[in-house]
Coordinates of C-alpha atoms in Angstrom, one line a residue:
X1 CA 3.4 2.5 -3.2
X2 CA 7.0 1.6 -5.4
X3 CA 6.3 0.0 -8.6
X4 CA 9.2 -1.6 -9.2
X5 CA 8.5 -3.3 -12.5
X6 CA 6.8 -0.3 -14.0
X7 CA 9.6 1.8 -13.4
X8 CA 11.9 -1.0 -15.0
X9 CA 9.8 -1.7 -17.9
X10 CA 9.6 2.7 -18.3
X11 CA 12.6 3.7 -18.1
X12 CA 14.4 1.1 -19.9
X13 CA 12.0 1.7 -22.8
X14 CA 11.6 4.8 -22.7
X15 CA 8.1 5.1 -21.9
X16 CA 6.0 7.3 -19.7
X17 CA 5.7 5.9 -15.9
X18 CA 3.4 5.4 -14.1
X19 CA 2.2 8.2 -12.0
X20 CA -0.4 8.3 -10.4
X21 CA -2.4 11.3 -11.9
X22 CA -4.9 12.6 -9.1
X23 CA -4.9 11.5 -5.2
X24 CA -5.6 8.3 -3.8
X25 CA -8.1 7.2 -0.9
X26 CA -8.2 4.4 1.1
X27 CA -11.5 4.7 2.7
X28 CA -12.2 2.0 5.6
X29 CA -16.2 2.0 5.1
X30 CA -16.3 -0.2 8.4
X31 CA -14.7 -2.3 10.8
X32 CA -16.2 -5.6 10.5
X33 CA -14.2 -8.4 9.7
X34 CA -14.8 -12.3 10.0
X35 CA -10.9 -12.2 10.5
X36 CA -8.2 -11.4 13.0
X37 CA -5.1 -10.6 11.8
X38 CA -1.9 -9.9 13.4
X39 CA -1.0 -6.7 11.4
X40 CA -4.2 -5.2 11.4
X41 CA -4.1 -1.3 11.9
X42 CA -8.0 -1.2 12.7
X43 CA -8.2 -4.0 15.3
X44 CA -11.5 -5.1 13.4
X45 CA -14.2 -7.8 14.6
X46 CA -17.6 -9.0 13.4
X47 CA -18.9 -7.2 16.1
X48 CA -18.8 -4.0 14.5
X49 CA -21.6 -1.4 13.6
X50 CA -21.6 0.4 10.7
X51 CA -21.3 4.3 11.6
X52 CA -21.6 6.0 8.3
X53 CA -24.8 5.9 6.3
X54 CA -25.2 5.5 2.6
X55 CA -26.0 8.8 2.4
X56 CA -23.0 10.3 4.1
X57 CA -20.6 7.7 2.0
X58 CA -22.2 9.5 -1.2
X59 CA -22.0 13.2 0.1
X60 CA -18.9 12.3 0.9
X61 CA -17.7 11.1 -2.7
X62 CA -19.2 14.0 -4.4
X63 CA -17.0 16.3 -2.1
X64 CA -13.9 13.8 -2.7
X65 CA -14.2 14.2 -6.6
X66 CA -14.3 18.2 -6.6
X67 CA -11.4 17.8 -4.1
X68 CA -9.4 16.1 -7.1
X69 CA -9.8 12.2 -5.3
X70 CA -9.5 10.0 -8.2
X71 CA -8.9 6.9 -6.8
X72 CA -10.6 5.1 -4.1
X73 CA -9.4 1.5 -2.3
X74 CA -12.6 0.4 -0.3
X75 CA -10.9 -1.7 2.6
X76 CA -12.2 -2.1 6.2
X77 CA -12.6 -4.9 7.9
X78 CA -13.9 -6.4 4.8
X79 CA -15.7 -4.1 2.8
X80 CA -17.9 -7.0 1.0
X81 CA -19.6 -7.5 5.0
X82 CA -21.7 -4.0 3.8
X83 CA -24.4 -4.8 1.9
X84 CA -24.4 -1.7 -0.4
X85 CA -21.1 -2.2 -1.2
X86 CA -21.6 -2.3 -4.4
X87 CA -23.8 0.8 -4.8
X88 CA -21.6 2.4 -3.2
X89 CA -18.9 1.2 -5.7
X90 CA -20.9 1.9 -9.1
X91 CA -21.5 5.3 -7.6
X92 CA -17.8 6.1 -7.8
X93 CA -17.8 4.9 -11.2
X94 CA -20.7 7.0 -12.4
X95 CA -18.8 10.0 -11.0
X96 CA -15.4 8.9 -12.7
X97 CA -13.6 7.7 -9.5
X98 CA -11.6 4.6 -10.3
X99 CA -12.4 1.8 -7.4
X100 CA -9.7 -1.1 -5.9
X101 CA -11.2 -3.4 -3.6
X102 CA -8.8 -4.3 -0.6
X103 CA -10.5 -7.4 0.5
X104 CA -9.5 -11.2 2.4
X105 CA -11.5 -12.7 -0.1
X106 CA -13.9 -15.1 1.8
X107 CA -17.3 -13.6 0.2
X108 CA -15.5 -14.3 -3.0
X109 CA -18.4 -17.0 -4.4
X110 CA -19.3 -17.6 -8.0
X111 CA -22.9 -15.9 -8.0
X112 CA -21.0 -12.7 -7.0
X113 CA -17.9 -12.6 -8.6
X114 CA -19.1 -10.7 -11.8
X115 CA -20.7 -8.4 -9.8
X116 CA -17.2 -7.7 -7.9
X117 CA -15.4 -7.5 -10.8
X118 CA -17.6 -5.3 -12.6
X119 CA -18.2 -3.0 -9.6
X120 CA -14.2 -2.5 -9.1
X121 CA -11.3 -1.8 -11.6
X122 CA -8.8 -3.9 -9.5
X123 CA -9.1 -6.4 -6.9
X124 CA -6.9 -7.0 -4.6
X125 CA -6.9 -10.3 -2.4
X126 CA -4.6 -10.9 0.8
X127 CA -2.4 -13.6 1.3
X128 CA 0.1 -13.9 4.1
X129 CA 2.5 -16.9 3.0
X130 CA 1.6 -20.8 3.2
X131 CA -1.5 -22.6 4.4
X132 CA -0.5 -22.7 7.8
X133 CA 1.9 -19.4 8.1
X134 CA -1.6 -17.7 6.6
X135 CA -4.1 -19.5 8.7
X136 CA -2.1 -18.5 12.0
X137 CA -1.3 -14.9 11.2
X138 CA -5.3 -14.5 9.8
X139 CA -6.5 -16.0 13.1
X140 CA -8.2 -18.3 11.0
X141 CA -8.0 -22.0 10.1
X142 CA -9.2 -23.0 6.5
X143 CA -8.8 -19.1 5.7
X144 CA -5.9 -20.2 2.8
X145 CA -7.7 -22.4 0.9
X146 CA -10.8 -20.1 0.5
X147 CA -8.4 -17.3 -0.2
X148 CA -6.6 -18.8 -2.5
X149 CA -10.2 -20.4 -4.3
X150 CA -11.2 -16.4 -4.3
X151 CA -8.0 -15.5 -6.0
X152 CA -8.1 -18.2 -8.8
X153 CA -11.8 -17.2 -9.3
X154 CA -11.4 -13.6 -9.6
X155 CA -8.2 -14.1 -12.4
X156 CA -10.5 -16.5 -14.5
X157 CA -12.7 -13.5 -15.0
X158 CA -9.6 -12.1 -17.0
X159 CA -10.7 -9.1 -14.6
X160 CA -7.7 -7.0 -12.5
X161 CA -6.3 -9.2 -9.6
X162 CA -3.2 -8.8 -7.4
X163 CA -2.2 -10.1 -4.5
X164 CA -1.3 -8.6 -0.9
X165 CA 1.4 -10.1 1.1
X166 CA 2.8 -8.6 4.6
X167 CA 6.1 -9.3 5.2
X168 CA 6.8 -9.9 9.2
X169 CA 8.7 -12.2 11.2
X170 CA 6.1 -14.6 11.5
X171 CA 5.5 -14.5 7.2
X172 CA 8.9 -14.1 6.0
X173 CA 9.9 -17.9 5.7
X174 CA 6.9 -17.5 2.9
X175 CA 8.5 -14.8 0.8
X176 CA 10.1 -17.0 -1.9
X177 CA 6.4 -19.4 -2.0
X178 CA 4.5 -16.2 -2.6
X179 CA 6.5 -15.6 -5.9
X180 CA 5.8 -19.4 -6.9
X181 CA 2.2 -19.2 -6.3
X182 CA 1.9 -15.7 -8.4
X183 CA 4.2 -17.4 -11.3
X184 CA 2.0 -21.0 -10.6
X185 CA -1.0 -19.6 -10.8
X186 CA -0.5 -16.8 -13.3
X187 CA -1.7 -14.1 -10.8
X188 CA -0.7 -10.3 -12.6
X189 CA 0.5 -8.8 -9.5
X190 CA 2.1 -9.2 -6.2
X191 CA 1.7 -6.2 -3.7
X192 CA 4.6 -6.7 -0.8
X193 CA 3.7 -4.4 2.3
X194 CA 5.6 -3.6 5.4
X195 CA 4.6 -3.7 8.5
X196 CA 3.3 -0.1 9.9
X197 CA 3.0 0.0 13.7
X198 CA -0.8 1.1 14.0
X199 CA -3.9 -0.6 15.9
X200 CA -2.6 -4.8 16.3
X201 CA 0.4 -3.7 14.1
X202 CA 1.4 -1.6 17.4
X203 CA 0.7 -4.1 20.0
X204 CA 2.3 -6.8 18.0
X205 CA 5.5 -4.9 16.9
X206 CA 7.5 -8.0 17.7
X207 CA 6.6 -9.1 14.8
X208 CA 8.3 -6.5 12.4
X209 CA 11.8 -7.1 10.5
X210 CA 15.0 -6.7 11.9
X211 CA 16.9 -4.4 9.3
X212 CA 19.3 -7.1 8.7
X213 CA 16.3 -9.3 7.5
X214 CA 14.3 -6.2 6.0
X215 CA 17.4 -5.8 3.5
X216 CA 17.8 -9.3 2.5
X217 CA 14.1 -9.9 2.0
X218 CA 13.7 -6.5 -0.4
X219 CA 17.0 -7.3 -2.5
X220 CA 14.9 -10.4 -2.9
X221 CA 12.4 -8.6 -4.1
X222 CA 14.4 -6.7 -6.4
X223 CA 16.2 -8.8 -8.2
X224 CA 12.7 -10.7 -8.9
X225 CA 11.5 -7.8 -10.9
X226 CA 14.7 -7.7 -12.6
X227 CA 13.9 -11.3 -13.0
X228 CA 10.7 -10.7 -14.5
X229 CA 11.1 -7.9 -16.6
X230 CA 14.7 -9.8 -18.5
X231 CA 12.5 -12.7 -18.6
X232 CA 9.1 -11.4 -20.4
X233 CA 7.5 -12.7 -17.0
X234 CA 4.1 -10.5 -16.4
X235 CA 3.8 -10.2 -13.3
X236 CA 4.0 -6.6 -11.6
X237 CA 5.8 -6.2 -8.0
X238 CA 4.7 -3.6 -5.7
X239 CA 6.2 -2.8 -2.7
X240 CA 4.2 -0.6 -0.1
X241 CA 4.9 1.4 3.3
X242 CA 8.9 1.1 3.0
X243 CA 10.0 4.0 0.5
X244 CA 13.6 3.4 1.4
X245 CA 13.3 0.1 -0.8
X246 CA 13.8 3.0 -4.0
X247 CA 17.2 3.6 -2.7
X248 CA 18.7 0.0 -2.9
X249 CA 16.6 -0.1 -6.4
X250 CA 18.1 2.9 -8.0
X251 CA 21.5 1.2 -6.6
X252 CA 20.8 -2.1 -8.6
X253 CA 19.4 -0.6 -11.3
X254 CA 22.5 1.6 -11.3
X255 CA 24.3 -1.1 -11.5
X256 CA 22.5 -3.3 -14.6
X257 CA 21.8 -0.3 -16.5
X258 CA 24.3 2.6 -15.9
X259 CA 23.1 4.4 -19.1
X260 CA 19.9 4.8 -17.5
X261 CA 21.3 5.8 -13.9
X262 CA 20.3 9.2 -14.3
X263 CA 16.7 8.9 -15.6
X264 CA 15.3 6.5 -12.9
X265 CA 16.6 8.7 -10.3
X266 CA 14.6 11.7 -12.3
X267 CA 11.8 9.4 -12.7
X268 CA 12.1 9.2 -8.8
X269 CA 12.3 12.1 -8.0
X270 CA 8.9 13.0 -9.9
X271 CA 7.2 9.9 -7.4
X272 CA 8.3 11.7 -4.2
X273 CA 8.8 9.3 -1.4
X274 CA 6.0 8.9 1.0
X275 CA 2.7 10.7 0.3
X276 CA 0.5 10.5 2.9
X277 CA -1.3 13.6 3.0
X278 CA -0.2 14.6 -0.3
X279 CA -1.2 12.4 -2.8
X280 CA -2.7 10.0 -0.1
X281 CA -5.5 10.3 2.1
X282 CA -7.5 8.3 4.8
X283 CA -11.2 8.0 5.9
X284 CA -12.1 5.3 8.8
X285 CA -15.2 3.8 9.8
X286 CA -16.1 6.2 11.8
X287 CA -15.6 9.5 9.2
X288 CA -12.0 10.3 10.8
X289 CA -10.1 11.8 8.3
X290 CA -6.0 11.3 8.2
X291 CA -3.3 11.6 6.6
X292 CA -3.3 7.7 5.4
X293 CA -4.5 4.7 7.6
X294 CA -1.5 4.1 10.1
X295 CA -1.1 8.0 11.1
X296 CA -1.9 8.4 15.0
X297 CA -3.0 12.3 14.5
X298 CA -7.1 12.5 13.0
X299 CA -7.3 16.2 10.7
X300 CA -11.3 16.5 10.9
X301 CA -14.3 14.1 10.2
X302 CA -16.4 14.2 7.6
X303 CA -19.7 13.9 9.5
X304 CA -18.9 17.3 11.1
X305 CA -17.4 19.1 8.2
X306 CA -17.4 19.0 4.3
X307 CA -14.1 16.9 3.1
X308 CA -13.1 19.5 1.1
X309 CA -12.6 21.9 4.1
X310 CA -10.7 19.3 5.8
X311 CA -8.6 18.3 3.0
X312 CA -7.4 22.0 1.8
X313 CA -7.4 24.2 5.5
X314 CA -5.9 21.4 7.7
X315 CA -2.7 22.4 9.3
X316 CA -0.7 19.3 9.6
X317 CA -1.8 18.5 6.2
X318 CA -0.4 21.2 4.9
X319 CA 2.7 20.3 6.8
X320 CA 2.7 17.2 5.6
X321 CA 2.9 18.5 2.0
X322 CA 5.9 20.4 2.0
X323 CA 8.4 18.4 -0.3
X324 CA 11.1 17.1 0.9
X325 CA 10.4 16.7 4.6
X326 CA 13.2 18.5 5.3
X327 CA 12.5 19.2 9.2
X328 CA 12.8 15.6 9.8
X329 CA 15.5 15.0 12.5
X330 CA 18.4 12.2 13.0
X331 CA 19.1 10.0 10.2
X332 CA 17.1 12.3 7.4
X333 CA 18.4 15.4 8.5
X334 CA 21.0 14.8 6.5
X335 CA 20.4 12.5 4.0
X336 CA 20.8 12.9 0.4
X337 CA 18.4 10.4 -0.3
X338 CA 15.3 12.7 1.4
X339 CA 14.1 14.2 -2.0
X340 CA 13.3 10.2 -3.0
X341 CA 12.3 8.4 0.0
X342 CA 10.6 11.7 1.3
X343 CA 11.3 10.3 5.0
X344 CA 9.4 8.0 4.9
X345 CA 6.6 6.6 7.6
X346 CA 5.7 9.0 10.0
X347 CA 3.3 6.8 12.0
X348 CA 6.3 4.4 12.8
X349 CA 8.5 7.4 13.8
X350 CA 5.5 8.4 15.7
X351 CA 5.0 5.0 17.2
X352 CA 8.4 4.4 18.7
X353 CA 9.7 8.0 19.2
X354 CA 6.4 10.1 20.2
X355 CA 7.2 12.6 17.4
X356 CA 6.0 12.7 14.0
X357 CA 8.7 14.3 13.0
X358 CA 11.6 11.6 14.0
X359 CA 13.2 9.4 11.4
X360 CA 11.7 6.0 10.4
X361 CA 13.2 3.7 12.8
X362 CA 12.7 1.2 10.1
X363 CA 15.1 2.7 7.7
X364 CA 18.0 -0.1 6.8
X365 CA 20.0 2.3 4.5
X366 CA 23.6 2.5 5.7
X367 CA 25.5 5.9 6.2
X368 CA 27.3 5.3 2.8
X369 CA 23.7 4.5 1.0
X370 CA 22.6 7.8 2.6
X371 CA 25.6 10.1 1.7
X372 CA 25.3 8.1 -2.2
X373 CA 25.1 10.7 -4.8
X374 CA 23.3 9.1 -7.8
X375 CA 24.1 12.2 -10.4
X376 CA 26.6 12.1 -12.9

């Protein structure tokens, strides 16, 4: 996750950044969904069973918190198809674990909505371009106009509300409307993910950027949160699953604030690339633990072993964590940009070269981007 307006905002005013403080879960509690997206890594349906019991979710958070888990995104499927959701939720809070609800919004109504945002310290809503770029890609038609109803209904609250946009082929004509809508409609954030090539994001790779079209689409981006932040516009960008975007940031913020060159790429440094199985961690439907939810390789299951265990002994884990990455071949094995980016995705390198330990074949940085040295 790249805040790019929070690192603006910090560094330029010499503030603290934000940094996440603890590691963060994204915890799948099931696989129904009354959608079918495109991009979806867990191939969900509303045929699903639940696997994991109450019970097991709250053993299973008491083991998380003594294992340092501070933050947990409940996703799925749609997490609001379990109806103790929210007991499951307000657990987490009596225990101190900060909750984010990953959801598509459609059992947004207004006898509930208090009770979401009460139960969850963010809320976050996806929205994949236009009515009809959104319908298509959701496998749904009507699907934008509840959305966007949910949205609107969760911001009157005043309560925490972002929304989740995956960039692809198919949504990438929407890129410059999402901004509109956030700035129309006063939404606080805008979270821009890239596509990951796990469960239908595998099968419909097709679908993912060209780099030519990546690059053009994340300078976009950019220079939006320049936007924002020189014009007192409050509304956060996020950028997810594409740490290479830090490297054409630092370059632009280079640029428009040279005094500050050497900070950001300290306060860069100090976020460290990818995470996933550092400072990120992964729990499915079915208790499979991994490193975050697009790696092909599960480390244990909680219904067999205490999370703890799996999250401190695993191997590849611990592999994982070594900082920088620096036994990652071709592109990255000599890249000075490895200490930032950390390698980035391992499940796309996994994906297209059968070895977790390939380069991203989605990094767009160019040789001279990757030979850059930032430090004066």
């Amino acid at each position: 996750m790249f805040r790019l307006s929070n690192l603006i905002s910090s560094v330029v005013e010499n503030k603290p950044s934000r940094v996440l403080n603890g590691t963060i879960a994204i915890w799948n509690l099931t696989n129904r969904c009354n959608l079918s997206c495109m991009h979806c890594y867990s191939k969900s349906t509303l045929d699903e069973i639940d696997t994991l019991s109450t019970k097991q979710i709250k053993k299973t958070i008491f083991e998380m918190k003594e294992s340092g888990i501070k933050f947990i995104i409940f996703s799925g499927g749609e997490p609001l198809t379990r109806k103790d959701i929210f007991e499951i939720a307000n657990f987490c809070k009596e225990n101190g674990i900060i909750t984010y609800l990953s959801s598509n919004g459609l059992y947004f109504t207004k006898n509930n909505i208090q009770k979401i945002v009460e139960s969850f310290n963010y809320i976050g809503v996806s929205i994949d371009g236009d009515e009809k770029t959104h319908d298509y890609f959701r496998g749904l038609k009507g699907a934008f106009k509840e959305t966007l109803k949910a949205v609107l209904l969760a911001n009157s609250t005043g309560a925490k509300v972002g929304i989740r946009f995956t960039i692809t082929k198919t949504t990438i004509d929407s890129l410059e409307y999402m901004f509109d809508l956030v700035e129309k409609h006063k939404i606080p954030k805008i979270y821009i993910s890239h596509l990951v090539y796990s469960g239908r994001g595998l099968e419909n790779q097709k679908i993912d950027l060209s780099k030519e079209q990546r690059r053009e689409a994340v300078e976009f981006i950019i220079n939006k949160a320049f936007e924002y932040y020189e014009n007192g516009v409050e509304i956060e960008i996020v950028t997810g699953n594409m740490e290479q975007d830090s490297i054409i940031f630092l370059n632009k913020f280079s640029n428009r604030y040279p005094e500050f060159a050497n900070e950001m790429r300290n306060r860069l440094l100090e976020w460290g690339g990818n995470s996933a199985g550092k400072k990120l961690v992964n729990i499915n439907s079915e208790g499979d633990l991994r490193a975050d939810p697009f790696f092909p390789i599960t480390s244990g299951n909680i219904i067999e072993e205490n999370f703890a265990n799996i999250w401190q002994n695993n191997e590849l884990l611990k592999e994982l964590r070594v900082y920088p990455r620096k036994q990652i071949s071709g592109i990255c094995n000599d890249c000075k940009q490895i200490n930032i980016c950390n390698g980035g995705s391992r499940a796309r390198a996994y994906a297209i070269h059968g070895d977790l330990w390939g380069e991203d074949p989605s990094c767009y940085l160019t040789k001279n981007e990757r030979e850059k040295n930032y430090v004066k």
